[in-house]
Coordinates of C-alpha atoms in Angstrom, one line a residue:
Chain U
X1 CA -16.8 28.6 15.0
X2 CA -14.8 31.5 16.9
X3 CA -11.1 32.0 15.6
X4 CA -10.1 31.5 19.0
X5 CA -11.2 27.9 19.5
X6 CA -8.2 25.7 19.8
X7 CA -7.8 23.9 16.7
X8 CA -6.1 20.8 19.1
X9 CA -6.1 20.4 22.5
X10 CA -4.1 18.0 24.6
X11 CA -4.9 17.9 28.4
X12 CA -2.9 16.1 30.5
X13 CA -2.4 13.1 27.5
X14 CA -0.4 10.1 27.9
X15 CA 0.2 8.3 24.8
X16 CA 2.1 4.8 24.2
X17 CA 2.7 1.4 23.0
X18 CA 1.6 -2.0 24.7
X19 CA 0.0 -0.2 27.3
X20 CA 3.6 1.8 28.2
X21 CA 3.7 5.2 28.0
X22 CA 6.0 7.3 26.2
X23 CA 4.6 10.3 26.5
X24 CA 3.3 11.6 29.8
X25 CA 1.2 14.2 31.1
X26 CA 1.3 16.4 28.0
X27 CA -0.7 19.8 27.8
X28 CA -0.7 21.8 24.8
X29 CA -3.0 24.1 22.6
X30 CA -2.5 24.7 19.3
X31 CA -4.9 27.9 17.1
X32 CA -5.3 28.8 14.3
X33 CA -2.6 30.1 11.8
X34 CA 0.4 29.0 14.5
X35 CA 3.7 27.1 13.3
X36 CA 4.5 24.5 15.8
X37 CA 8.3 22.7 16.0
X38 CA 7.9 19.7 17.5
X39 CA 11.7 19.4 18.7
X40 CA 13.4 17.3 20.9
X41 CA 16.0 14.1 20.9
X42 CA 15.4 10.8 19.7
X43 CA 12.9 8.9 20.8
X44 CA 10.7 11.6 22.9
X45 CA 8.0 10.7 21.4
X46 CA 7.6 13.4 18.9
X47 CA 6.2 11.2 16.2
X48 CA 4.0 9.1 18.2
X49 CA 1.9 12.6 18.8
X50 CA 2.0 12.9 15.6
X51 CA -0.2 9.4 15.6
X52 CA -2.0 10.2 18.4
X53 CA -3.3 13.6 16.4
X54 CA -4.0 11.1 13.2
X55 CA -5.7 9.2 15.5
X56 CA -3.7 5.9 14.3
X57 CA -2.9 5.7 18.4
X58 CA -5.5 6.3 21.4
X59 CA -4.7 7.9 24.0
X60 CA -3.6 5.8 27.3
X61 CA -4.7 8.9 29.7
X62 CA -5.8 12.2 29.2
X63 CA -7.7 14.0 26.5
X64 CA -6.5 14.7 22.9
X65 CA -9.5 17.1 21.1
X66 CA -9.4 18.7 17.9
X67 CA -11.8 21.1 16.7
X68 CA -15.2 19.8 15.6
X69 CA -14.4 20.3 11.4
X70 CA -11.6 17.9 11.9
X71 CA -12.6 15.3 14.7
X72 CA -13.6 12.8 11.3
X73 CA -9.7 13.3 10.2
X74 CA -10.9 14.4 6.6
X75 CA -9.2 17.9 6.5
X76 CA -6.6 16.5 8.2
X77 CA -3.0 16.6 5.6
X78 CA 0.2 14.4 6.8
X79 CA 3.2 14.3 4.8
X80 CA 5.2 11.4 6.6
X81 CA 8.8 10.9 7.1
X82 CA 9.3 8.7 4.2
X83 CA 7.1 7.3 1.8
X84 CA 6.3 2.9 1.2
X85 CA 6.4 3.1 -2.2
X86 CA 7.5 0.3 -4.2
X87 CA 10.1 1.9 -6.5
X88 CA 9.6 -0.3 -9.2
X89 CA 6.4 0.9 -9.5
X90 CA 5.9 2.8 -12.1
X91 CA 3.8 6.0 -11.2
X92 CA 3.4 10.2 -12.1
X93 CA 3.6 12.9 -10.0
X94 CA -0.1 13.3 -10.7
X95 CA -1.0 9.9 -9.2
X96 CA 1.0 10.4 -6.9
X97 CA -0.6 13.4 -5.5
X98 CA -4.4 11.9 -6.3
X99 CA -4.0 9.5 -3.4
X100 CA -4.5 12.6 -1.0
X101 CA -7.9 12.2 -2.1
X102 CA -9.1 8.9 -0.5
X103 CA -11.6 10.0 2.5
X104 CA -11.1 13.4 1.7
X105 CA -14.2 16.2 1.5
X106 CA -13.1 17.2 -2.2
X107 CA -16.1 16.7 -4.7
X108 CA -15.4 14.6 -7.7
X109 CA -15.5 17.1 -9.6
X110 CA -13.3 19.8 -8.4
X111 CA -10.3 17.7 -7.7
X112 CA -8.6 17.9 -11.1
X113 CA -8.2 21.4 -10.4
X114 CA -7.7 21.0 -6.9
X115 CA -4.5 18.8 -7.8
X116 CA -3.3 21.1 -10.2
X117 CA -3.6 24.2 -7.4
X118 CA -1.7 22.0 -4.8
X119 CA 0.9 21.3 -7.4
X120 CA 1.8 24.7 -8.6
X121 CA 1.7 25.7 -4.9
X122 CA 4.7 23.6 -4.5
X123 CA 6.0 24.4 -7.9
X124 CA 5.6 21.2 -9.4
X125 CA 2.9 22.0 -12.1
X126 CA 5.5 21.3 -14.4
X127 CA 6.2 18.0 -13.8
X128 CA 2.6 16.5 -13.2
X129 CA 2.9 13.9 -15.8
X130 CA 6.6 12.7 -15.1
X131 CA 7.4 9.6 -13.4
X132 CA 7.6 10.4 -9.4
X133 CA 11.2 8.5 -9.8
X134 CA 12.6 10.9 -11.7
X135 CA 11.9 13.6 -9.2
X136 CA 15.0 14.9 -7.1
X137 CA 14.9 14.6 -3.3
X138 CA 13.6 17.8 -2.4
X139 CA 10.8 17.5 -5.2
X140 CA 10.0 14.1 -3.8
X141 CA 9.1 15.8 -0.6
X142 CA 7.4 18.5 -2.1
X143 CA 5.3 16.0 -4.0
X144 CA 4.2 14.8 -0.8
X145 CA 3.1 17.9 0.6
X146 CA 0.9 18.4 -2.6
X147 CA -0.6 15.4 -1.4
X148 CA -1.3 16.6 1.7
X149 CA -2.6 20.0 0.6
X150 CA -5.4 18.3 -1.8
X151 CA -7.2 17.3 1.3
X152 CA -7.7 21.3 1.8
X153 CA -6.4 20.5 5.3
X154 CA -7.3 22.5 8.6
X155 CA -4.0 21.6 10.0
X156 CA -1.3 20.2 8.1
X157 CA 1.0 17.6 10.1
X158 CA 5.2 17.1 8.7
X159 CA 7.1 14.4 10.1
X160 CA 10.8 15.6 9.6
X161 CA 10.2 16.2 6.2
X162 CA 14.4 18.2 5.6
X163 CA 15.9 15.0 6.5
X164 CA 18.6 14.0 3.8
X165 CA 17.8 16.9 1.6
X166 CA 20.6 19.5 0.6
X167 CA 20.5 23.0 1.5
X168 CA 18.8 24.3 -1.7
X169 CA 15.9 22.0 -1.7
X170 CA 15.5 22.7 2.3
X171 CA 15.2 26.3 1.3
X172 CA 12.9 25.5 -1.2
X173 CA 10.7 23.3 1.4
X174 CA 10.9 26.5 4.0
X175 CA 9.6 28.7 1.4
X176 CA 6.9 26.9 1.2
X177 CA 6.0 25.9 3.9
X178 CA 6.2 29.6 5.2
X179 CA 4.1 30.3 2.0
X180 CA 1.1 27.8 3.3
X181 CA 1.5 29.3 6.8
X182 CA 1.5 32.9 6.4
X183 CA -0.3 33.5 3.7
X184 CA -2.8 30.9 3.7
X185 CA -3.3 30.8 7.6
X186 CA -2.6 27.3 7.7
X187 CA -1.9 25.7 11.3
X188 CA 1.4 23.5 10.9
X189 CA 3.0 20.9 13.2
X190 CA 6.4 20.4 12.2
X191 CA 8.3 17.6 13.7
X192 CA 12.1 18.3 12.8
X193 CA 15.6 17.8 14.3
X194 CA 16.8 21.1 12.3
X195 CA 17.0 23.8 14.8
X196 CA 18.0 26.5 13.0
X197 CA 14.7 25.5 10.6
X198 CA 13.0 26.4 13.7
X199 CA 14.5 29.2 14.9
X200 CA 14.0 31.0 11.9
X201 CA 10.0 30.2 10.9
X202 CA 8.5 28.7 13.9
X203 CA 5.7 30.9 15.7
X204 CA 5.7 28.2 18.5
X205 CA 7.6 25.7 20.1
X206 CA 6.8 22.0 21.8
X207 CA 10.7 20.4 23.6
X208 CA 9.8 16.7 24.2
X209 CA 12.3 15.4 26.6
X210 CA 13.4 12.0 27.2
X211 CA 11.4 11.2 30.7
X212 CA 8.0 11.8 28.4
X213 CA 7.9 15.3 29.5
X214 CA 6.9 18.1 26.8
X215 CA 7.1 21.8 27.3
X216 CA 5.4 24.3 25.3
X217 CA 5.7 28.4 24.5
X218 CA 7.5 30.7 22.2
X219 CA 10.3 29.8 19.9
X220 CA 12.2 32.7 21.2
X221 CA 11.7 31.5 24.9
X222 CA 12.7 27.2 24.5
X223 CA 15.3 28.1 21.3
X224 CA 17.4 29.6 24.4
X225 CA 20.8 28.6 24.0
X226 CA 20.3 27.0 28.1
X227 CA 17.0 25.2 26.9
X228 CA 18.6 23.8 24.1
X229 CA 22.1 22.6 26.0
X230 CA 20.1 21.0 28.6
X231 CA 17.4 19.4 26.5
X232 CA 20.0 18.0 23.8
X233 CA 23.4 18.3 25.8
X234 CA 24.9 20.1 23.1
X235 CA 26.0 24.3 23.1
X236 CA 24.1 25.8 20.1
X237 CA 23.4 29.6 19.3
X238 CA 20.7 29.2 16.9
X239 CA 20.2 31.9 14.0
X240 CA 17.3 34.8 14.7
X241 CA 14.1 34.6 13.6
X242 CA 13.0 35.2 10.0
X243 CA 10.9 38.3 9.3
X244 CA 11.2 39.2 12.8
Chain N
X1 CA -5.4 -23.3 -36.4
X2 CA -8.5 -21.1 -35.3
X3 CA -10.6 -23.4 -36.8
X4 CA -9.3 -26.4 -35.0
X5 CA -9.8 -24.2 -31.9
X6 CA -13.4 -23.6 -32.5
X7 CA -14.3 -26.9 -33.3
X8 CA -13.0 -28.1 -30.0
X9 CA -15.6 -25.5 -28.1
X10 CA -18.2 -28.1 -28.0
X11 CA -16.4 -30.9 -25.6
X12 CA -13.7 -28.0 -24.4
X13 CA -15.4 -24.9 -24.3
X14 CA -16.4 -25.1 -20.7
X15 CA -12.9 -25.4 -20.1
X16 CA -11.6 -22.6 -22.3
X17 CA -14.1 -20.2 -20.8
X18 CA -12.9 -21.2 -17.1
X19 CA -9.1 -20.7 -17.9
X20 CA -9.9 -17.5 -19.4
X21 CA -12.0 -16.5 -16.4
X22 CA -8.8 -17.7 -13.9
X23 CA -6.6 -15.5 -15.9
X24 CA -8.9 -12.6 -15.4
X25 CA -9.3 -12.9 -12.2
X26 CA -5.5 -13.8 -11.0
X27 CA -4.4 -10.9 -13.4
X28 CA -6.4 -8.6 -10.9
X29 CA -5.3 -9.9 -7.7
X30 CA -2.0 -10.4 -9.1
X31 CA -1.6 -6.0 -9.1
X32 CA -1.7 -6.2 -5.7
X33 CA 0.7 -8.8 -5.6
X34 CA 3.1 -7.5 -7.7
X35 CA 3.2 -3.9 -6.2
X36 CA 3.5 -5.0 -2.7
X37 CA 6.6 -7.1 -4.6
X38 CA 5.2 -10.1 -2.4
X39 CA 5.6 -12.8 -5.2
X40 CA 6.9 -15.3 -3.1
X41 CA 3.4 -15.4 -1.5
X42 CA 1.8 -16.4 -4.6
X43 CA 4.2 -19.3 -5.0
X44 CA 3.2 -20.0 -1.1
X45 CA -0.5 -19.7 -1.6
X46 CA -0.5 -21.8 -4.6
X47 CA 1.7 -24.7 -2.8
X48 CA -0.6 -24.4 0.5
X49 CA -3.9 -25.1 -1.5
X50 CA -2.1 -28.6 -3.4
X51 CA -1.0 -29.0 0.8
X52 CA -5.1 -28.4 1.1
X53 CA -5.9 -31.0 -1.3
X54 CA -3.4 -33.6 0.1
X55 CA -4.9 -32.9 3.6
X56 CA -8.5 -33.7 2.5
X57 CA -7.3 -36.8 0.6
X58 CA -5.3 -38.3 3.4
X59 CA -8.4 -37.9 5.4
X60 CA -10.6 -39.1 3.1
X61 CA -8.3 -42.4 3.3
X62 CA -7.8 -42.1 6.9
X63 CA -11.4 -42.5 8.2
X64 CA -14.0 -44.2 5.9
X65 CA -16.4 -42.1 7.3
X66 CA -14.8 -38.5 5.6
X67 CA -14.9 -40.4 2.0
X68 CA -16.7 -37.9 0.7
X69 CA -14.1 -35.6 1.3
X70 CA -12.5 -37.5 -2.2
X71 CA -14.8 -35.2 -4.0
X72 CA -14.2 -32.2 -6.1
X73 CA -16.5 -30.3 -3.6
X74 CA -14.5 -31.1 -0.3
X75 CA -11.4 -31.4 -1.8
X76 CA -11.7 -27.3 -3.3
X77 CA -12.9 -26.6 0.3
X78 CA -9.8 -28.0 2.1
X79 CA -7.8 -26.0 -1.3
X80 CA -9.5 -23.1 -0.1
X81 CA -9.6 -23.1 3.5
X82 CA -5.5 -23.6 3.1
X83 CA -4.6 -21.0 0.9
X84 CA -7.1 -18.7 2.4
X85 CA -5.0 -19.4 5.8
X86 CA -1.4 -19.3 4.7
X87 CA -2.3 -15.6 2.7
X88 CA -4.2 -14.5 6.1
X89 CA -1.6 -15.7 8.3
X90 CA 1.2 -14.2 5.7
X91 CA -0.1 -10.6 6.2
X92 CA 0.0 -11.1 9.7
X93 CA 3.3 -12.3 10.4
X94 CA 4.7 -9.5 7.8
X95 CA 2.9 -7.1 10.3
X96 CA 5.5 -8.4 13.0
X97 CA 9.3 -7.9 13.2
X98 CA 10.6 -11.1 14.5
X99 CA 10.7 -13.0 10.6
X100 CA 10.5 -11.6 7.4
X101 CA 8.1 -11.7 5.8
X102 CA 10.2 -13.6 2.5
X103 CA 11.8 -16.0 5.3
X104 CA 7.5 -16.9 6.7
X105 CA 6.7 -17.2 2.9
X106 CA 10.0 -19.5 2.0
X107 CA 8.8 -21.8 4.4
X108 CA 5.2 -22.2 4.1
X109 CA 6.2 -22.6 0.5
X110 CA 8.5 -25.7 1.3
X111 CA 6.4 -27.2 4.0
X112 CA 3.6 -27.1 1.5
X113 CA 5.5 -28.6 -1.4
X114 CA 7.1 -31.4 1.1
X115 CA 4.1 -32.3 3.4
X116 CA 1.6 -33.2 0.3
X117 CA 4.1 -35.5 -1.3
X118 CA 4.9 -37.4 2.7
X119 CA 1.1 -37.9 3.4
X120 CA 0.3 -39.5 0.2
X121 CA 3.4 -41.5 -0.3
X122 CA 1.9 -45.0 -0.1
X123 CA -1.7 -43.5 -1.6
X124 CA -0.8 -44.3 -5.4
X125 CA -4.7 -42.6 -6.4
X126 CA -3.6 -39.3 -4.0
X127 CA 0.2 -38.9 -4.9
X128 CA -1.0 -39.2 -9.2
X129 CA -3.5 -36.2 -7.8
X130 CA -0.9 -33.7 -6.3
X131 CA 1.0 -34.4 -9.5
X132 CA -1.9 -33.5 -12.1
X133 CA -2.2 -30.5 -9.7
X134 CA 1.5 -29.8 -9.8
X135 CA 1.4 -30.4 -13.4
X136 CA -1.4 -28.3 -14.3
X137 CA -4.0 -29.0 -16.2
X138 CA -7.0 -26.6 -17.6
X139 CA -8.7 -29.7 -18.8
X140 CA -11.0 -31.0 -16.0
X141 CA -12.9 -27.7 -15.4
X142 CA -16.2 -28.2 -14.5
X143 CA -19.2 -26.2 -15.0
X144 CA -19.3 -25.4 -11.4
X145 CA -16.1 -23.9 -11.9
X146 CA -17.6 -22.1 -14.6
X147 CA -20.1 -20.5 -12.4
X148 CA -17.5 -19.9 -9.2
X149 CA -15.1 -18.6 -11.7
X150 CA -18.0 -15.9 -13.1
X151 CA -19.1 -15.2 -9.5
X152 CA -15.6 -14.3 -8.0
X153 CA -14.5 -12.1 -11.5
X154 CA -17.8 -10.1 -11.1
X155 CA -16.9 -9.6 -7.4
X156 CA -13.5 -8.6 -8.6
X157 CA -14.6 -6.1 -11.4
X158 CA -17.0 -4.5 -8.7
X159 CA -14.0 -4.1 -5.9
X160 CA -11.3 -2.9 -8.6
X161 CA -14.1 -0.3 -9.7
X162 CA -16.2 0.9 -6.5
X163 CA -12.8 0.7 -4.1
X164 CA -10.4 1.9 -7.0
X165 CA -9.0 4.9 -4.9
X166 CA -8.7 3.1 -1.8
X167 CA -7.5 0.0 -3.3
X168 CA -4.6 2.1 -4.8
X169 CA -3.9 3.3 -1.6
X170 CA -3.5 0.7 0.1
X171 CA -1.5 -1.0 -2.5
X172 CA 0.4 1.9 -2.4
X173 CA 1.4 3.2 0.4
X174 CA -0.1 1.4 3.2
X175 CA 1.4 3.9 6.0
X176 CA -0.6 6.6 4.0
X177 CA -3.5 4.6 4.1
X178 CA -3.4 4.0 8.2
X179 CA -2.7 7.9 8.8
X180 CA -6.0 8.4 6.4
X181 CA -8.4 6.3 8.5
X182 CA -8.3 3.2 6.3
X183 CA -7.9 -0.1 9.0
X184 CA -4.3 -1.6 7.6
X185 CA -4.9 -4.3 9.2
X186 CA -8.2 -5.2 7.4
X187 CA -7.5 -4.4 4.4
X188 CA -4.6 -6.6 4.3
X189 CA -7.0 -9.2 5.4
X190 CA -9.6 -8.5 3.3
X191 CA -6.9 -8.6 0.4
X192 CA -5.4 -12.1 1.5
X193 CA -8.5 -13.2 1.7
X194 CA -9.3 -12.2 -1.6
X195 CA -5.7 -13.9 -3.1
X196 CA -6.7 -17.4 -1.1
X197 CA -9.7 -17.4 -2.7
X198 CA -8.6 -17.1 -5.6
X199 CA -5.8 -18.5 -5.7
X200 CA -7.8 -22.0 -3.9
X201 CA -10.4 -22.4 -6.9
X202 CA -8.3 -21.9 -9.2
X203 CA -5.8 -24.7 -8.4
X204 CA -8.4 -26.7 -8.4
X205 CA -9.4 -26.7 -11.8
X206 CA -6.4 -25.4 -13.4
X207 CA -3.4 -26.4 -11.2
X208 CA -0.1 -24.6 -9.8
X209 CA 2.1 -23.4 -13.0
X210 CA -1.3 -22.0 -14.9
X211 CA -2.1 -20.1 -11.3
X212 CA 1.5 -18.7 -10.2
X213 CA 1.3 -18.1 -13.5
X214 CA -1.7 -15.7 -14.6
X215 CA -1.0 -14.4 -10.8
X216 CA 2.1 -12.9 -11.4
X217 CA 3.7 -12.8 -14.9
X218 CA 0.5 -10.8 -16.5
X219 CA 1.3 -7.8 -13.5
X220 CA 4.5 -8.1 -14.2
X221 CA 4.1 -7.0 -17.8
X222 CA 1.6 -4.2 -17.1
X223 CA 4.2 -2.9 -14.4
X224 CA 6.0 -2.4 -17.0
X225 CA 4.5 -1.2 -20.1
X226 CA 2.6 1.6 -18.1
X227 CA 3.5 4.6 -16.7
X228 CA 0.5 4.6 -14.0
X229 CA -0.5 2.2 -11.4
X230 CA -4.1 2.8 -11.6
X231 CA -4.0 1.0 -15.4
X232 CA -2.3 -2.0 -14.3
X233 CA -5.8 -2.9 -13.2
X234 CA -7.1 -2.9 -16.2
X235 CA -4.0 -4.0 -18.3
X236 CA -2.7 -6.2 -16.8
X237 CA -6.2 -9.1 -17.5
X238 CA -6.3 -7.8 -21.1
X239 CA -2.4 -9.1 -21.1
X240 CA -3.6 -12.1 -19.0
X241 CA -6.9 -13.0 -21.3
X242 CA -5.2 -12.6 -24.5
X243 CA -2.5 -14.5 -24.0
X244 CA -4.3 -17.3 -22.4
X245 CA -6.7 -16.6 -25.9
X246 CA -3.8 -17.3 -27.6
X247 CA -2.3 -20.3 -25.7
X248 CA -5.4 -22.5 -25.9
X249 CA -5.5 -21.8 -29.9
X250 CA -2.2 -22.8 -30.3
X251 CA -2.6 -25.7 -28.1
X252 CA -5.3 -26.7 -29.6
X253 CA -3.7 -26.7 -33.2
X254 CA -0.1 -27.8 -31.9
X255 CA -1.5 -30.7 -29.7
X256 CA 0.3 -28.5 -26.9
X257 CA -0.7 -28.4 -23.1
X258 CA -3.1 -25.6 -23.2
X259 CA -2.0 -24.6 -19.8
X260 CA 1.6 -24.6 -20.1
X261 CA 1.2 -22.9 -23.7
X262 CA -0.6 -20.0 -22.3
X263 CA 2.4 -19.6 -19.4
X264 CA 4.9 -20.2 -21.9
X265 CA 3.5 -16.8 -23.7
X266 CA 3.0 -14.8 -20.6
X267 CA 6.6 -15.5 -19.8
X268 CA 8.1 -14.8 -23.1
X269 CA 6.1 -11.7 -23.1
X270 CA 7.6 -10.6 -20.1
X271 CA 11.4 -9.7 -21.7
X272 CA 9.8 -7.9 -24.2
X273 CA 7.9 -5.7 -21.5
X274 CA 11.3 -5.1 -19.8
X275 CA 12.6 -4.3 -23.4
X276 CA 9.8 -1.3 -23.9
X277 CA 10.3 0.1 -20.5
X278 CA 14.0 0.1 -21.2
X279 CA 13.3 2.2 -24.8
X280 CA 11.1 4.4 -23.0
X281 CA 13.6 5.3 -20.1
X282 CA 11.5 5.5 -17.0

């Protein structure tokens, strides 16, 4: 498989509910290694891409391809907006984070130390045995990318994942999730309202707009302080980029 | 008082060995239950099958020619085919927005505990039915029972071993579960359909305090004297067993209801799990 195949590729994709489209006509490539933001208001559709990549949604026109080693979904890691649990149910980080495993390609045997790599990766190899409740916000989240990061993903999909966490634990969830990307190569799609989140680690940029529209390039070209005014109606001037 | 209880195995054992069977088997399904924090349904399915018995009673007197439908055969069937419905239809509706899914449960739960009593009012043999059912009794348990009872706990042992993971899952987090390929909307299926039939033998032959009962107060305690939801599955019918163990001995030596003995434990028992997770501070 050449480095440059396209890990996703959406051509012309419509995708929907009952038939009605909420996304329309959208084109975009994503390779390997790049940081996509999904940005863009309320309701765009930025999350229903999301289950259009998971496959959890078909497409209502156009094409939506990802490369061959992830077409089954098993190298596939999500960490979702928020999580179903019950909270009176009791349950530890660690089983927590084995759920990742359920149609995964991890052996049997190697997943023990496949959980405990995942955890230490987001610095929770430490708490393994406590009760998930007793986690803070920001360690909740970074619980769930652990359990995204057992599948040994290909590409690794984050529904607003900062949402309602305070600055130190967003700092902590940027390190690693610059961590993953830069020096594991792992291609991210981020879906976020934090823009300054984006301007600083994003390699790549996707603006849906509100008549289904999405437009793609560089995060210094649609971070633009016009780009941003018009998309969201608001003036911002958005921090430079990190390591840049 | 153990003696006692073994010398009744020869006219009661088939019955001892189904209750404990039910208990195993409710325990189980009961997880699921419990973590999903859908107790209500329980309740609901467990009405629904004495509505399913009621139905194939009143029809039995209705037309001469579905008399047979009197029997213990057609009269688990209708059990079945009821609670079966109301725990398929129950996961569907909570799939929707327009009801909760409490509010769908509250009233399947009262149109089953109203309807039974309406269409059997003037049947004296029918309404002194829906009562033993209502009243629960282990003690008319057949052997068919027995061998329904061991068919559906193998099944069960198999599906909590072989689909542990994605049983877990699913119990879970069920949004997980649909973004990892699992069909949400079969498994809930496949689970309701799994809870009705339970749930519809087991009324049957042991009535609607004994299942509500073994369903829910047995998960309850293993939710809370474990740390993990994965053990649940195997505490929470060691819970369920022993104490209906200990139920029918006492019962047996105290002249009590067995059935109402063994509920009477499991719901004692449950303070005293809420006691331990309180010590232990999680």
């Amino acid at each position: 498989m050449s480095e440059d195949t396209p890990v996703l590729r959406a051509r012309s994709l419509d995708l929907g509910y009952g038939g009605e489209p909420v996304l329309r006509g959208v084109d975009l490539e994503v390779r390997r290694g790049e940081l996509w933001f999904l940005i863009g208001p309320n309701g765009t559709g930025k999350t229903t891409f999301l289950r259009g990549v998971l496959g959890t949604l078909a497409p209502l026109a156009g094409q939506l391809e990802l490369e061959p080693e992830l077409r089954d979904r098993r190298r596939l890691g999500y960490v979702p907006q928020r999580c179903e649990l019950n909270p009176t149910l009791p349950t530890t980080v660690r089983e927590f984070v084995r759920l990742g495993f359920v149609r995964s390609t991890v052996p049997r045997g190697e997943r023990r130390a496949t959980r405990e790599r995942a955890l230490a990766r987001v610095g929770l190899e430490n708490r393994a045995r406590a009760s998930y409740w007793s986690l803070s916000g920001g360690q909740r989240q970074r619980a769930l990318v652990a359990r995204a990061l057992v599948r040994r993903p290909r590409l690794l999909l984050v529904d607003e994942p900062t949402e309602g966490l305070d600055v130190a634990a967003e700092d902590a969830f940027r390190r690693t999730v610059v961590e993953l990307n830069r020096e594991q190569g792992l291609t991210l799609l981020f879906v976020t309202h934090n823009l300054h989140l984006a301007a600083r680690i994003a390699t790549h940029v996707a603006l849906f707009e509100l008549d289904g529209r999405v437009t793609t390039g560089s995060a210094s070209e649609l971070l633009e302080h016009d780009v941003i005014e018009r998309a969201f109606g608001i003036s911002l001037d958005l921090a430079s980029r990190e390591g840049s | 008082m153990i003696e006692s209880f073994l010398g009744s195995w020869e006219l009661f054992g088939t019955t001892w060995m189904v209750g404990l069977l039910i208990a195993g088997v409710l325990s189980v399904v009961g997880v699921w239950i419990v973590a999903r924090d859908h107790i209500f349904l329980g309740a609901a399915v467990a009405q629904a099958s004495t509505l399913g018995v009621a139905v194939a009673l009143w029809l039995a007197g209705a037309a001469a020619g579905l008399r047979s439908l009197e029997s213990d055969a057609g009269a688990t069937a209708f059990a079945v085919a009821a609670s079966v419905a109301t725990a398929w239809l129950a996961a569907r509706v909570g799939e929707g927005r327009s009801e909760s899914h409490e509010a769908v449960t509250g009233w399947v739960f009262l149109l089953a505990g109203s309807i039974p009593v309406l269409m059997l009012a003037h049947s004296p043999h029918g309404l002194e039915e829906v009562q033993r059912l209502l009243f629960s009794t282990l003690l008319t348990a057949s052997a068919g029972d027995l061998g329904f009872f061991a068919a559906i706990a193998i099944a069960t042992v198999w599906a909590a071993v072989a689909l542990h993971e994605r049983l877990l899952l699913v119990t879970l987090d069920p949004e997980l579960a649909g973004a990892l390929g699992l069909s949400r909307r079969a498994w809930a299926g496949a689970l309701a359909v799994w809870l009705g039939l339970a749930v519809g033998l087991s009324i049957r032959s042991a009535g609607t305090l004994y299942t509500f009962g073994c369903l829910v107060l047995p998960a309850l305690i293993a939710k809370n004297v474990c740390r993990e939801v994965s053990p649940m599955l195997w505490v929470s019918p060691l819970v369920a067993v022993s104490a209906a163990l200990v139920g029918f001995v006492l019962s047996t030596g105290l002249d009590w209801p067995p059935a109402h003995t063994s509920v009477g434990l499991l719901a004692a028992g449950l303070p005293l799990a809420w006691g331990w997770r309180r010590l232990r501070r999680d």
